[in-house]
């Protein structure tokens, strides 16, 4: 058995709240049922910034990054046979590490896996780059790293050669978008209102049209994002800063209130607005993360009870990777145009400044770990 380290991996680490450090770690060869992924690209998500600021628990020290794609760097014999993979194959690994055995996993809702095994020192609802500390062996649990540990329970997808790495980095946010569309049961002929034209919101527009939506309206505040939404299937846009009656503007655009409203802005005001834009008996999907301490207010009878709408949270990306990879392969929408900024791992602090301040018309920024 080979026991020597495979190589050395660079990593960006959050050792504590508000601090970013660059360091290295040894990468050990995988066990028979495991593989090691060579990270090529990792997207920068607003969640990463919230983690750094301490808004999402206390996972420190943490290697962030959950929007990663790359290739097989090393693979154990059992994993190679079970997954039909070999060194050099292009892959995406889902950010969730489900147990596959709990009641939630049995339902197919592995995004809310209930696994609770204190013996391994890992949290319930294990997520790469979010809540698994670097102190958990082997320390390769986030995409801001040259290499990533992929255990037997990880969900791995093969990526086609035709999808460039920068575009492939959108597979996770697009999977989140498909999950939200699936939760809203968007089907042929539906009208859809989307609140929040960030990267995921733009991808929700494409996913809704792929699902058969007849008309889509995007609600937001940034004119450049609203303009871009039209290239991703949006038929109408509403700038909520420029109209006095957002509800009326949405109804005018769609010929009535929406069958489905999908909120992805990640602010409580947007979630409160969402329930007012849907028709009686319609569906509202709340997919934007607002932070653990955020509370949202609805009119219990006025907005919910007497209109009998479905309010459906959508968490992460379960079931979304397959349609996401198919959509990126089909390339019906200009996905590559969303990746506007590329940074090296050593430039992560500069990248965060750009994303946080929304400088230079940034849409999506990625870290390039290897070309």
PDB file of C-alpha atoms in Angstrom, residues 17 30 41 87 114 131 176 191 214 268 352-353 368:
ATOM      1  CA  UNK A  17     -14.174  35.237  11.544  1.00  0.00           C
ATOM      2  CA  UNK A  30      -7.378   7.879  -1.479  1.00  0.00           C
ATOM      3  CA  UNK A  41     -12.519  26.179 -11.049  1.00  0.00           C
ATOM      4  CA  UNK A  87      -7.696   9.539 -13.586  1.00  0.00           C
ATOM      5  CA  UNK A 114     -30.607  13.797   8.948  1.00  0.00           C
ATOM      6  CA  UNK A 131     -19.796  23.505   7.660  1.00  0.00           C
ATOM      7  CA  UNK A 176     -29.780  25.310  -7.346  1.00  0.00           C
ATOM      8  CA  UNK A 191     -46.248  32.338 -15.774  1.00  0.00           C
ATOM      9  CA  UNK A 214     -44.716  30.660 -21.078  1.00  0.00           C
ATOM     10  CA  UNK A 268     -36.570  39.380   3.899  1.00  0.00           C
ATOM     11  CA  UNK A 352     -14.024  39.354  -2.444  1.00  0.00           C
ATOM     12  CA  UNK A 353     -13.684  43.141  -2.630  1.00  0.00           C
ATOM     13  CA  UNK A 368      -8.869  29.591 -11.380  1.00  0.00           C
TER      14      UNK A 368
END
